[in-house]
């Protein structure tokens, strides 16, 4: 079960280069991986984690381009060099990869698939065996969603392995659409303006979690997974729940994307361009101090270089009218 038994098509090569570029930019923008890191890639058997591992393996092969004693300037992340390799910016980045799967003892789980694939791909791997499936089925009442408890149990098992094996970064396969979906889940059902961070510190402060696929669209991952013929393993817990709030949000976003292509990308871009002064959280912006910053009459001038002036009430009203009168933005 060699990961790349068939010769990839030209289209698949272009898609792979596109994904490597997006992952390389995310890693560089958020400083996800540093020289000497030991990165644990959590592989579930789904298309997202297979793609994450495949792209990181490719980047790992091409990352250490400036060897000791050489003075050639580093190339930009996501740029194609003359030898068709994608490189990290700055100094050489050498890191280890280990693929880790949590065998949750789901009935009918094909235990041989992942070990065979990972061994053929030539990546070090470890299978954690823990019967979280029975715990979730026993504890969660019938009709309630299973994802909350299941994810906590998975996270605990993976964090323990990371702590015991010198892991410095934990890589998860969440992509751009997952991040946008989480934004709307928190907005609609939790009353919070919160999504998934591309890089975060765990609650106990012991682990750094990264999401290198943060810039990658779900549809591109699906295309890449089909082209690479990854041996996908469905989840009988998550996949059996059709009434999930996330499913409803995903369908809403898919409908929006069909009607207005590019809307998901625009929403994700908004997450990277936040204006706290135009939201309403006094913990994130000092509204009480606004009066002290008021410019006295007759002394109003242009903002300092590099300072973005706040939007006036008239400008906000004009923008609202423009959006209301332009259906593509509504």
PDB file of C-alpha atoms in Angstrom:
ATOM      1  CA  UNK A   1       0.000   0.000   0.000  1.00  0.00           C
ATOM      2  CA  UNK A   2       2.577   2.536  -1.112  1.00  0.00           C
ATOM      3  CA  UNK A   3       1.235   6.092  -0.643  1.00  0.00           C
ATOM      4  CA  UNK A   4       2.155   7.168  -4.180  1.00  0.00           C
ATOM      5  CA  UNK A   5       2.097   3.977  -6.199  1.00  0.00           C
ATOM      6  CA  UNK A   6       0.689   5.557  -9.363  1.00  0.00           C
ATOM      7  CA  UNK A   7       2.367   8.431 -11.176  1.00  0.00           C
ATOM      8  CA  UNK A   8       0.477  11.619 -10.228  1.00  0.00           C
ATOM      9  CA  UNK A   9      -1.220  13.590 -12.984  1.00  0.00           C
ATOM     10  CA  UNK A  10      -0.197  17.109 -13.902  1.00  0.00           C
ATOM     11  CA  UNK A  11      -3.375  18.430 -12.275  1.00  0.00           C
ATOM     12  CA  UNK A  12      -2.593  16.608  -9.032  1.00  0.00           C
ATOM     13  CA  UNK A  13       0.960  17.963  -9.071  1.00  0.00           C
ATOM     14  CA  UNK A  14      -0.343  21.516  -9.434  1.00  0.00           C
ATOM     15  CA  UNK A  15      -2.837  20.956  -6.629  1.00  0.00           C
ATOM     16  CA  UNK A  16      -0.092  19.530  -4.408  1.00  0.00           C
ATOM     17  CA  UNK A  17       2.093  22.584  -5.085  1.00  0.00           C
ATOM     18  CA  UNK A  18      -0.860  24.838  -4.246  1.00  0.00           C
ATOM     19  CA  UNK A  19      -1.465  23.049  -0.945  1.00  0.00           C
ATOM     20  CA  UNK A  20       2.224  23.093  -0.027  1.00  0.00           C
ATOM     21  CA  UNK A  21       2.285  26.813  -0.710  1.00  0.00           C
ATOM     22  CA  UNK A  22      -0.766  27.449   1.491  1.00  0.00           C
ATOM     23  CA  UNK A  23       0.591  25.291   4.319  1.00  0.00           C
ATOM     24  CA  UNK A  24       4.033  26.905   4.032  1.00  0.00           C
ATOM     25  CA  UNK A  25       2.480  30.378   4.311  1.00  0.00           C
ATOM     26  CA  UNK A  26       0.417  29.398   7.347  1.00  0.00           C
ATOM     27  CA  UNK A  27       3.471  27.909   9.063  1.00  0.00           C
ATOM     28  CA  UNK A  28       5.454  31.073   8.356  1.00  0.00           C
ATOM     29  CA  UNK A  29       2.676  33.539   9.285  1.00  0.00           C
ATOM     30  CA  UNK A  30       2.044  31.944  12.666  1.00  0.00           C
ATOM     31  CA  UNK A  31       5.564  30.586  13.330  1.00  0.00           C
ATOM     32  CA  UNK A  32       4.086  27.131  13.745  1.00  0.00           C
ATOM     33  CA  UNK A  33       7.260  25.078  13.399  1.00  0.00           C
ATOM     34  CA  UNK A  34      10.743  25.972  14.631  1.00  0.00           C
ATOM     35  CA  UNK A  35      14.105  24.365  13.991  1.00  0.00           C
ATOM     36  CA  UNK A  36      14.462  21.157  15.996  1.00  0.00           C
ATOM     37  CA  UNK A  37      10.740  20.694  16.660  1.00  0.00           C
ATOM     38  CA  UNK A  38       9.332  17.227  17.185  1.00  0.00           C
ATOM     39  CA  UNK A  39       5.919  17.432  15.507  1.00  0.00           C
ATOM     40  CA  UNK A  40       3.185  14.924  16.286  1.00  0.00           C
ATOM     41  CA  UNK A  41       0.671  14.653  13.435  1.00  0.00           C
ATOM     42  CA  UNK A  42      -2.655  13.317  14.684  1.00  0.00           C
ATOM     43  CA  UNK A  43      -3.892  10.906  12.019  1.00  0.00           C
ATOM     44  CA  UNK A  44      -7.491   9.730  12.284  1.00  0.00           C
ATOM     45  CA  UNK A  45      -7.841   7.996   8.931  1.00  0.00           C
ATOM     46  CA  UNK A  46      -9.855  10.857   7.414  1.00  0.00           C
ATOM     47  CA  UNK A  47      -8.932  12.893   4.344  1.00  0.00           C
ATOM     48  CA  UNK A  48      -7.880  15.957   6.350  1.00  0.00           C
ATOM     49  CA  UNK A  49      -5.276  14.232   8.519  1.00  0.00           C
ATOM     50  CA  UNK A  50      -3.935  12.173   5.598  1.00  0.00           C
ATOM     51  CA  UNK A  51      -3.474  15.377   3.595  1.00  0.00           C
ATOM     52  CA  UNK A  52      -1.847  17.161   6.533  1.00  0.00           C
ATOM     53  CA  UNK A  53       0.678  14.370   7.011  1.00  0.00           C
ATOM     54  CA  UNK A  54       1.396  14.106   3.290  1.00  0.00           C
ATOM     55  CA  UNK A  55       2.035  17.852   2.891  1.00  0.00           C
ATOM     56  CA  UNK A  56       4.181  18.090   6.031  1.00  0.00           C
ATOM     57  CA  UNK A  57       6.279  15.152   4.844  1.00  0.00           C
ATOM     58  CA  UNK A  58       6.779  16.936   1.538  1.00  0.00           C
ATOM     59  CA  UNK A  59       7.731  20.214   3.220  1.00  0.00           C
ATOM     60  CA  UNK A  60      10.068  18.420   5.604  1.00  0.00           C
ATOM     61  CA  UNK A  61      11.983  16.991   2.647  1.00  0.00           C
ATOM     62  CA  UNK A  62      12.388  20.423   1.050  1.00  0.00           C
ATOM     63  CA  UNK A  63      12.728  22.648   4.118  1.00  0.00           C
ATOM     64  CA  UNK A  64      16.461  22.328   5.017  1.00  0.00           C
ATOM     65  CA  UNK A  65      17.793  24.088   1.896  1.00  0.00           C
ATOM     66  CA  UNK A  66      20.542  26.243   3.433  1.00  0.00           C
ATOM     67  CA  UNK A  67      23.100  23.793   4.774  1.00  0.00           C
ATOM     68  CA  UNK A  68      25.822  24.920   7.233  1.00  0.00           C
ATOM     69  CA  UNK A  69      28.592  26.773   5.455  1.00  0.00           C
ATOM     70  CA  UNK A  70      26.407  27.896   2.527  1.00  0.00           C
ATOM     71  CA  UNK A  71      25.457  31.547   2.208  1.00  0.00           C
ATOM     72  CA  UNK A  72      22.684  31.395  -0.379  1.00  0.00           C
ATOM     73  CA  UNK A  73      19.741  33.619   0.624  1.00  0.00           C
ATOM     74  CA  UNK A  74      16.588  31.843   1.833  1.00  0.00           C
ATOM     75  CA  UNK A  75      13.551  31.772  -0.414  1.00  0.00           C
ATOM     76  CA  UNK A  76      10.102  32.934   0.567  1.00  0.00           C
ATOM     77  CA  UNK A  77       7.579  30.494   1.983  1.00  0.00           C
ATOM     78  CA  UNK A  78       5.185  29.280  -0.631  1.00  0.00           C
ATOM     79  CA  UNK A  79       7.369  30.297  -3.561  1.00  0.00           C
ATOM     80  CA  UNK A  80       8.450  27.795  -6.169  1.00  0.00           C
ATOM     81  CA  UNK A  81      12.202  27.547  -6.542  1.00  0.00           C
ATOM     82  CA  UNK A  82      13.976  26.477  -9.701  1.00  0.00           C
ATOM     83  CA  UNK A  83      14.196  22.911  -8.443  1.00  0.00           C
ATOM     84  CA  UNK A  84      10.439  22.881  -7.731  1.00  0.00           C
ATOM     85  CA  UNK A  85      10.863  22.663  -3.959  1.00  0.00           C
ATOM     86  CA  UNK A  86       8.908  24.718  -1.462  1.00  0.00           C
ATOM     87  CA  UNK A  87      11.011  26.284   1.280  1.00  0.00           C
ATOM     88  CA  UNK A  88      10.475  27.961   4.634  1.00  0.00           C
ATOM     89  CA  UNK A  89      11.613  31.564   5.028  1.00  0.00           C
ATOM     90  CA  UNK A  90      14.672  32.529   7.042  1.00  0.00           C
ATOM     91  CA  UNK A  91      17.097  30.021   8.469  1.00  0.00           C
ATOM     92  CA  UNK A  92      16.816  26.289   7.711  1.00  0.00           C
ATOM     93  CA  UNK A  93      13.967  24.531   9.505  1.00  0.00           C
ATOM     94  CA  UNK A  94      14.669  20.923  10.377  1.00  0.00           C
ATOM     95  CA  UNK A  95      11.979  19.081  12.266  1.00  0.00           C
ATOM     96  CA  UNK A  96      10.928  15.540  13.080  1.00  0.00           C
ATOM     97  CA  UNK A  97       7.544  14.047  12.264  1.00  0.00           C
ATOM     98  CA  UNK A  98       5.741  11.264  14.075  1.00  0.00           C
ATOM     99  CA  UNK A  99       2.247  10.150  13.078  1.00  0.00           C
ATOM    100  CA  UNK A 100      -0.006   9.147  15.972  1.00  0.00           C
ATOM    101  CA  UNK A 101      -3.387   7.461  15.737  1.00  0.00           C
ATOM    102  CA  UNK A 102      -5.811   6.826  18.573  1.00  0.00           C
ATOM    103  CA  UNK A 103      -7.513   3.466  18.119  1.00  0.00           C
ATOM    104  CA  UNK A 104     -10.788   4.103  19.963  1.00  0.00           C
ATOM    105  CA  UNK A 105     -11.907   0.483  19.587  1.00  0.00           C
ATOM    106  CA  UNK A 106     -14.858   1.287  17.385  1.00  0.00           C
ATOM    107  CA  UNK A 107     -16.611  -1.897  16.167  1.00  0.00           C
ATOM    108  CA  UNK A 108     -15.379  -2.909  12.742  1.00  0.00           C
ATOM    109  CA  UNK A 109     -12.421  -0.504  12.784  1.00  0.00           C
ATOM    110  CA  UNK A 110      -9.843  -1.800  10.239  1.00  0.00           C
ATOM    111  CA  UNK A 111      -6.798  -1.866  12.519  1.00  0.00           C
ATOM    112  CA  UNK A 112      -4.392  -2.844   9.732  1.00  0.00           C
ATOM    113  CA  UNK A 113      -5.040   0.076   7.357  1.00  0.00           C
ATOM    114  CA  UNK A 114      -3.158   2.895   9.046  1.00  0.00           C
ATOM    115  CA  UNK A 115      -0.097   0.878  10.158  1.00  0.00           C
ATOM    116  CA  UNK A 116       0.306  -0.472   6.613  1.00  0.00           C
ATOM    117  CA  UNK A 117      -0.067   2.965   5.043  1.00  0.00           C
ATOM    118  CA  UNK A 118       2.265   4.724   7.490  1.00  0.00           C
ATOM    119  CA  UNK A 119       4.932   2.033   7.236  1.00  0.00           C
ATOM    120  CA  UNK A 120       4.823   2.232   3.432  1.00  0.00           C
ATOM    121  CA  UNK A 121       5.016   6.043   3.577  1.00  0.00           C
ATOM    122  CA  UNK A 122       8.198   5.770   5.642  1.00  0.00           C
ATOM    123  CA  UNK A 123       7.085   7.926   8.567  1.00  0.00           C
ATOM    124  CA  UNK A 124       7.593   6.944  12.229  1.00  0.00           C
ATOM    125  CA  UNK A 125       4.237   6.236  13.831  1.00  0.00           C
ATOM    126  CA  UNK A 126       2.554   5.044  17.010  1.00  0.00           C
ATOM    127  CA  UNK A 127      -0.920   3.625  17.617  1.00  0.00           C
ATOM    128  CA  UNK A 128      -2.517   4.482  20.979  1.00  0.00           C
ATOM    129  CA  UNK A 129      -5.112   1.917  22.013  1.00  0.00           C
ATOM    130  CA  UNK A 130      -7.826   3.264  24.293  1.00  0.00           C
ATOM    131  CA  UNK A 131     -11.470   2.202  24.368  1.00  0.00           C
ATOM    132  CA  UNK A 132     -13.066   5.652  24.342  1.00  0.00           C
ATOM    133  CA  UNK A 133     -15.872   4.359  22.103  1.00  0.00           C
ATOM    134  CA  UNK A 134     -17.481   2.296  24.885  1.00  0.00           C
ATOM    135  CA  UNK A 135     -17.112   5.150  27.378  1.00  0.00           C
ATOM    136  CA  UNK A 136     -18.853   7.635  25.076  1.00  0.00           C
ATOM    137  CA  UNK A 137     -21.670   5.219  24.216  1.00  0.00           C
ATOM    138  CA  UNK A 138     -22.203   4.385  27.886  1.00  0.00           C
ATOM    139  CA  UNK A 139     -22.083   7.920  29.286  1.00  0.00           C
ATOM    140  CA  UNK A 140     -23.835  10.042  26.648  1.00  0.00           C
ATOM    141  CA  UNK A 141     -27.657   9.683  26.690  1.00  0.00           C
ATOM    142  CA  UNK A 142     -29.376   8.472  23.526  1.00  0.00           C
ATOM    143  CA  UNK A 143     -30.101  11.298  21.132  1.00  0.00           C
ATOM    144  CA  UNK A 144     -27.398  13.630  22.508  1.00  0.00           C
ATOM    145  CA  UNK A 145     -24.335  14.531  20.467  1.00  0.00           C
ATOM    146  CA  UNK A 146     -21.235  12.493  21.171  1.00  0.00           C
ATOM    147  CA  UNK A 147     -18.568  14.896  19.901  1.00  0.00           C
ATOM    148  CA  UNK A 148     -17.956  16.866  23.104  1.00  0.00           C
ATOM    149  CA  UNK A 149     -17.005  13.944  25.341  1.00  0.00           C
ATOM    150  CA  UNK A 150     -15.309  12.063  22.503  1.00  0.00           C
ATOM    151  CA  UNK A 151     -13.048  15.008  21.670  1.00  0.00           C
ATOM    152  CA  UNK A 152     -12.097  15.530  25.330  1.00  0.00           C
ATOM    153  CA  UNK A 153     -11.133  11.876  25.726  1.00  0.00           C
ATOM    154  CA  UNK A 154      -9.131  11.951  22.483  1.00  0.00           C
ATOM    155  CA  UNK A 155      -7.392  15.159  23.491  1.00  0.00           C
ATOM    156  CA  UNK A 156      -6.428  13.724  26.869  1.00  0.00           C
ATOM    157  CA  UNK A 157      -4.907  10.595  25.332  1.00  0.00           C
ATOM    158  CA  UNK A 158      -2.969  12.572  22.712  1.00  0.00           C
ATOM    159  CA  UNK A 159      -1.708  15.129  25.233  1.00  0.00           C
ATOM    160  CA  UNK A 160      -0.456  12.351  27.510  1.00  0.00           C
ATOM    161  CA  UNK A 161       1.473  10.763  24.655  1.00  0.00           C
ATOM    162  CA  UNK A 162       2.927  14.148  23.698  1.00  0.00           C
ATOM    163  CA  UNK A 163       4.081  14.833  27.250  1.00  0.00           C
ATOM    164  CA  UNK A 164       5.681  11.405  27.585  1.00  0.00           C
ATOM    165  CA  UNK A 165       7.507  11.475  24.236  1.00  0.00           C
ATOM    166  CA  UNK A 166       9.097  14.899  23.991  1.00  0.00           C
ATOM    167  CA  UNK A 167       6.602  16.295  21.475  1.00  0.00           C
ATOM    168  CA  UNK A 168       6.983  20.068  20.990  1.00  0.00           C
ATOM    169  CA  UNK A 169       4.109  20.673  18.548  1.00  0.00           C
ATOM    170  CA  UNK A 170       0.804  18.835  18.061  1.00  0.00           C
ATOM    171  CA  UNK A 171      -0.499  19.190  14.490  1.00  0.00           C
ATOM    172  CA  UNK A 172      -4.232  18.812  13.828  1.00  0.00           C
ATOM    173  CA  UNK A 173      -5.969  18.558  10.459  1.00  0.00           C
ATOM    174  CA  UNK A 174      -8.521  21.361  10.835  1.00  0.00           C
ATOM    175  CA  UNK A 175      -8.808  23.450   7.665  1.00  0.00           C
ATOM    176  CA  UNK A 176     -10.191  26.856   6.691  1.00  0.00           C
ATOM    177  CA  UNK A 177     -13.810  25.655   6.485  1.00  0.00           C
ATOM    178  CA  UNK A 178     -13.596  24.069   9.945  1.00  0.00           C
ATOM    179  CA  UNK A 179     -12.407  27.405  11.348  1.00  0.00           C
ATOM    180  CA  UNK A 180     -15.252  29.356   9.716  1.00  0.00           C
ATOM    181  CA  UNK A 181     -17.823  26.755  10.803  1.00  0.00           C
ATOM    182  CA  UNK A 182     -16.585  27.042  14.392  1.00  0.00           C
ATOM    183  CA  UNK A 183     -16.969  30.819  14.218  1.00  0.00           C
ATOM    184  CA  UNK A 184     -20.667  30.460  13.341  1.00  0.00           C
ATOM    185  CA  UNK A 185     -21.238  27.655  15.840  1.00  0.00           C
ATOM    186  CA  UNK A 186     -19.987  29.914  18.636  1.00  0.00           C
ATOM    187  CA  UNK A 187     -21.867  32.888  17.219  1.00  0.00           C
ATOM    188  CA  UNK A 188     -25.242  31.121  16.836  1.00  0.00           C
ATOM    189  CA  UNK A 189     -25.226  28.674  19.738  1.00  0.00           C
ATOM    190  CA  UNK A 190     -22.808  30.056  22.371  1.00  0.00           C
ATOM    191  CA  UNK A 191     -23.078  33.829  21.949  1.00  0.00           C
ATOM    192  CA  UNK A 192     -19.315  34.200  21.527  1.00  0.00           C
ATOM    193  CA  UNK A 193     -17.183  35.671  18.761  1.00  0.00           C
ATOM    194  CA  UNK A 194     -14.657  32.831  18.714  1.00  0.00           C
ATOM    195  CA  UNK A 195     -13.219  30.423  16.161  1.00  0.00           C
ATOM    196  CA  UNK A 196     -10.224  28.027  15.996  1.00  0.00           C
ATOM    197  CA  UNK A 197      -6.780  29.567  16.325  1.00  0.00           C
ATOM    198  CA  UNK A 198      -4.172  28.408  13.783  1.00  0.00           C
ATOM    199  CA  UNK A 199      -1.777  28.122  16.728  1.00  0.00           C
ATOM    200  CA  UNK A 200      -2.647  27.940  20.401  1.00  0.00           C
ATOM    201  CA  UNK A 201      -1.383  27.007  23.832  1.00  0.00           C
ATOM    202  CA  UNK A 202      -3.319  24.289  25.650  1.00  0.00           C
ATOM    203  CA  UNK A 203      -5.297  25.268  28.751  1.00  0.00           C
ATOM    204  CA  UNK A 204      -2.675  23.766  31.064  1.00  0.00           C
ATOM    205  CA  UNK A 205       0.110  25.642  29.255  1.00  0.00           C
ATOM    206  CA  UNK A 206       2.031  22.462  28.414  1.00  0.00           C
ATOM    207  CA  UNK A 207       1.310  21.912  24.723  1.00  0.00           C
ATOM    208  CA  UNK A 208       1.404  23.995  21.545  1.00  0.00           C
ATOM    209  CA  UNK A 209      -1.256  22.968  19.041  1.00  0.00           C
ATOM    210  CA  UNK A 210      -0.929  23.967  15.387  1.00  0.00           C
ATOM    211  CA  UNK A 211      -3.298  23.800  12.408  1.00  0.00           C
ATOM    212  CA  UNK A 212      -1.127  23.998   9.282  1.00  0.00           C
ATOM    213  CA  UNK A 213      -4.156  23.534   6.973  1.00  0.00           C
ATOM    214  CA  UNK A 214      -5.687  26.816   8.211  1.00  0.00           C
ATOM    215  CA  UNK A 215      -5.420  28.422   4.759  1.00  0.00           C
ATOM    216  CA  UNK A 216      -6.645  25.358   2.837  1.00  0.00           C
ATOM    217  CA  UNK A 217     -10.222  24.927   1.595  1.00  0.00           C
ATOM    218  CA  UNK A 218     -12.093  21.696   2.315  1.00  0.00           C
ATOM    219  CA  UNK A 219     -12.889  21.145  -1.361  1.00  0.00           C
ATOM    220  CA  UNK A 220      -9.178  21.209  -2.263  1.00  0.00           C
ATOM    221  CA  UNK A 221      -8.421  18.651   0.436  1.00  0.00           C
ATOM    222  CA  UNK A 222     -11.181  16.402  -0.922  1.00  0.00           C
ATOM    223  CA  UNK A 223      -9.742  16.674  -4.450  1.00  0.00           C
ATOM    224  CA  UNK A 224      -6.226  15.950  -3.214  1.00  0.00           C
ATOM    225  CA  UNK A 225      -7.346  12.960  -1.143  1.00  0.00           C
ATOM    226  CA  UNK A 226      -9.112  11.471  -4.175  1.00  0.00           C
ATOM    227  CA  UNK A 227      -6.077  12.016  -6.361  1.00  0.00           C
ATOM    228  CA  UNK A 228      -3.725  10.454  -3.817  1.00  0.00           C
ATOM    229  CA  UNK A 229      -6.171   7.576  -3.170  1.00  0.00           C
ATOM    230  CA  UNK A 230      -5.741   7.703   0.599  1.00  0.00           C
ATOM    231  CA  UNK A 231      -7.261   4.645   2.337  1.00  0.00           C
ATOM    232  CA  UNK A 232      -9.989   6.553   4.198  1.00  0.00           C
ATOM    233  CA  UNK A 233     -11.503   5.173   7.386  1.00  0.00           C
ATOM    234  CA  UNK A 234     -14.980   6.520   8.289  1.00  0.00           C
ATOM    235  CA  UNK A 235     -15.808   7.371  11.897  1.00  0.00           C
ATOM    236  CA  UNK A 236     -18.854   5.487  13.183  1.00  0.00           C
ATOM    237  CA  UNK A 237     -19.332   8.039  15.960  1.00  0.00           C
ATOM    238  CA  UNK A 238     -19.272  11.434  14.222  1.00  0.00           C
ATOM    239  CA  UNK A 239     -20.415  10.081  10.873  1.00  0.00           C
ATOM    240  CA  UNK A 240     -23.559   8.566  12.359  1.00  0.00           C
ATOM    241  CA  UNK A 241     -24.938  11.883  13.686  1.00  0.00           C
ATOM    242  CA  UNK A 242     -26.910  13.831  11.108  1.00  0.00           C
ATOM    243  CA  UNK A 243     -28.521  16.265  13.569  1.00  0.00           C
ATOM    244  CA  UNK A 244     -25.318  17.964  14.622  1.00  0.00           C
ATOM    245  CA  UNK A 245     -25.265  21.756  14.829  1.00  0.00           C
ATOM    246  CA  UNK A 246     -22.014  21.695  12.830  1.00  0.00           C
ATOM    247  CA  UNK A 247     -23.751  19.856  10.005  1.00  0.00           C
ATOM    248  CA  UNK A 248     -26.413  22.573   9.866  1.00  0.00           C
ATOM    249  CA  UNK A 249     -23.789  25.323   9.812  1.00  0.00           C
ATOM    250  CA  UNK A 250     -21.800  23.494   7.133  1.00  0.00           C
ATOM    251  CA  UNK A 251     -24.863  23.220   4.912  1.00  0.00           C
ATOM    252  CA  UNK A 252     -25.581  26.919   5.401  1.00  0.00           C
ATOM    253  CA  UNK A 253     -22.041  27.862   4.377  1.00  0.00           C
ATOM    254  CA  UNK A 254     -22.133  25.508   1.386  1.00  0.00           C
ATOM    255  CA  UNK A 255     -25.369  27.153   0.238  1.00  0.00           C
ATOM    256  CA  UNK A 256     -23.832  30.602   0.635  1.00  0.00           C
ATOM    257  CA  UNK A 257     -20.744  29.509  -1.290  1.00  0.00           C
ATOM    258  CA  UNK A 258     -22.858  28.206  -4.186  1.00  0.00           C
ATOM    259  CA  UNK A 259     -24.814  31.465  -4.355  1.00  0.00           C
ATOM    260  CA  UNK A 260     -21.863  33.800  -3.735  1.00  0.00           C
ATOM    261  CA  UNK A 261     -18.523  32.074  -4.536  1.00  0.00           C
ATOM    262  CA  UNK A 262     -15.708  33.317  -2.330  1.00  0.00           C
ATOM    263  CA  UNK A 263     -17.856  34.138   0.695  1.00  0.00           C
ATOM    264  CA  UNK A 264     -16.135  31.562   2.950  1.00  0.00           C
ATOM    265  CA  UNK A 265     -12.742  32.938   1.998  1.00  0.00           C
ATOM    266  CA  UNK A 266     -13.960  36.457   2.760  1.00  0.00           C
ATOM    267  CA  UNK A 267     -15.224  35.402   6.190  1.00  0.00           C
ATOM    268  CA  UNK A 268     -11.896  33.753   6.989  1.00  0.00           C
ATOM    269  CA  UNK A 269     -10.088  36.897   5.851  1.00  0.00           C
ATOM    270  CA  UNK A 270     -12.202  38.865   8.324  1.00  0.00           C
ATOM    271  CA  UNK A 271     -10.890  36.656  11.133  1.00  0.00           C
ATOM    272  CA  UNK A 272      -7.389  37.830  10.206  1.00  0.00           C
ATOM    273  CA  UNK A 273      -8.362  41.530  10.136  1.00  0.00           C
ATOM    274  CA  UNK A 274     -10.105  42.218  13.443  1.00  0.00           C
ATOM    275  CA  UNK A 275     -10.956  45.751  14.604  1.00  0.00           C
ATOM    276  CA  UNK A 276     -11.608  45.527  18.388  1.00  0.00           C
ATOM    277  CA  UNK A 277     -12.696  49.189  18.534  1.00  0.00           C
ATOM    278  CA  UNK A 278     -15.632  48.376  16.251  1.00  0.00           C
ATOM    279  CA  UNK A 279     -16.873  45.436  18.314  1.00  0.00           C
ATOM    280  CA  UNK A 280     -18.445  45.655  21.785  1.00  0.00           C
ATOM    281  CA  UNK A 281     -16.167  43.819  24.226  1.00  0.00           C
ATOM    282  CA  UNK A 282     -14.832  46.184  26.924  1.00  0.00           C
ATOM    283  CA  UNK A 283     -12.228  43.556  27.831  1.00  0.00           C
ATOM    284  CA  UNK A 284     -10.644  43.885  24.378  1.00  0.00           C
ATOM    285  CA  UNK A 285     -10.865  47.656  23.919  1.00  0.00           C
ATOM    286  CA  UNK A 286     -10.716  50.492  26.457  1.00  0.00           C
ATOM    287  CA  UNK A 287     -13.926  52.333  25.619  1.00  0.00           C
ATOM    288  CA  UNK A 288     -13.710  54.298  28.879  1.00  0.00           C
ATOM    289  CA  UNK A 289     -10.516  55.990  27.712  1.00  0.00           C
ATOM    290  CA  UNK A 290     -11.946  57.315  24.434  1.00  0.00           C
ATOM    291  CA  UNK A 291     -12.635  60.770  25.871  1.00  0.00           C
ATOM    292  CA  UNK A 292      -8.977  61.202  26.789  1.00  0.00           C
ATOM    293  CA  UNK A 293      -8.025  60.628  23.144  1.00  0.00           C
ATOM    294  CA  UNK A 294     -10.486  63.177  21.747  1.00  0.00           C
ATOM    295  CA  UNK A 295      -8.881  65.885  19.612  1.00  0.00           C
ATOM    296  CA  UNK A 296      -9.771  69.422  20.797  1.00  0.00           C
ATOM    297  CA  UNK A 297     -11.797  71.578  18.364  1.00  0.00           C
ATOM    298  CA  UNK A 298      -9.610  73.292  15.815  1.00  0.00           C
ATOM    299  CA  UNK A 299      -6.729  70.861  16.279  1.00  0.00           C
ATOM    300  CA  UNK A 300      -8.092  67.977  14.262  1.00  0.00           C
ATOM    301  CA  UNK A 301      -5.586  66.757  11.703  1.00  0.00           C
ATOM    302  CA  UNK A 302      -4.550  63.740   9.777  1.00  0.00           C
ATOM    303  CA  UNK A 303      -3.741  60.534  11.673  1.00  0.00           C
ATOM    304  CA  UNK A 304      -0.127  59.725  12.392  1.00  0.00           C
ATOM    305  CA  UNK A 305       1.764  57.748   9.695  1.00  0.00           C
ATOM    306  CA  UNK A 306       0.730  54.109   9.767  1.00  0.00           C
ATOM    307  CA  UNK A 307      -2.353  54.836  11.884  1.00  0.00           C
ATOM    308  CA  UNK A 308      -5.720  53.818  10.414  1.00  0.00           C
ATOM    309  CA  UNK A 309      -8.370  56.450  11.182  1.00  0.00           C
ATOM    310  CA  UNK A 310     -11.597  55.127  12.756  1.00  0.00           C
ATOM    311  CA  UNK A 311     -14.680  54.997  10.535  1.00  0.00           C
ATOM    312  CA  UNK A 312     -17.054  57.895  11.137  1.00  0.00           C
ATOM    313  CA  UNK A 313     -20.769  57.410  11.830  1.00  0.00           C
ATOM    314  CA  UNK A 314     -21.570  58.866   8.396  1.00  0.00           C
ATOM    315  CA  UNK A 315     -19.184  56.412   6.737  1.00  0.00           C
ATOM    316  CA  UNK A 316     -20.695  53.511   8.670  1.00  0.00           C
ATOM    317  CA  UNK A 317     -24.211  54.525   7.579  1.00  0.00           C
ATOM    318  CA  UNK A 318     -23.094  54.849   3.960  1.00  0.00           C
ATOM    319  CA  UNK A 319     -21.481  51.426   4.061  1.00  0.00           C
ATOM    320  CA  UNK A 320     -24.597  49.856   5.585  1.00  0.00           C
ATOM    321  CA  UNK A 321     -26.758  51.410   2.845  1.00  0.00           C
ATOM    322  CA  UNK A 322     -24.393  50.159   0.141  1.00  0.00           C
ATOM    323  CA  UNK A 323     -24.484  46.604   1.507  1.00  0.00           C
ATOM    324  CA  UNK A 324     -28.282  46.659   1.781  1.00  0.00           C
ATOM    325  CA  UNK A 325     -28.617  47.816  -1.821  1.00  0.00           C
ATOM    326  CA  UNK A 326     -26.147  45.291  -3.251  1.00  0.00           C
ATOM    327  CA  UNK A 327     -27.580  41.729  -2.940  1.00  0.00           C
ATOM    328  CA  UNK A 328     -24.225  40.018  -3.573  1.00  0.00           C
ATOM    329  CA  UNK A 329     -22.970  41.428  -0.268  1.00  0.00           C
ATOM    330  CA  UNK A 330     -26.131  40.883   1.740  1.00  0.00           C
TER     331      UNK A 330
END
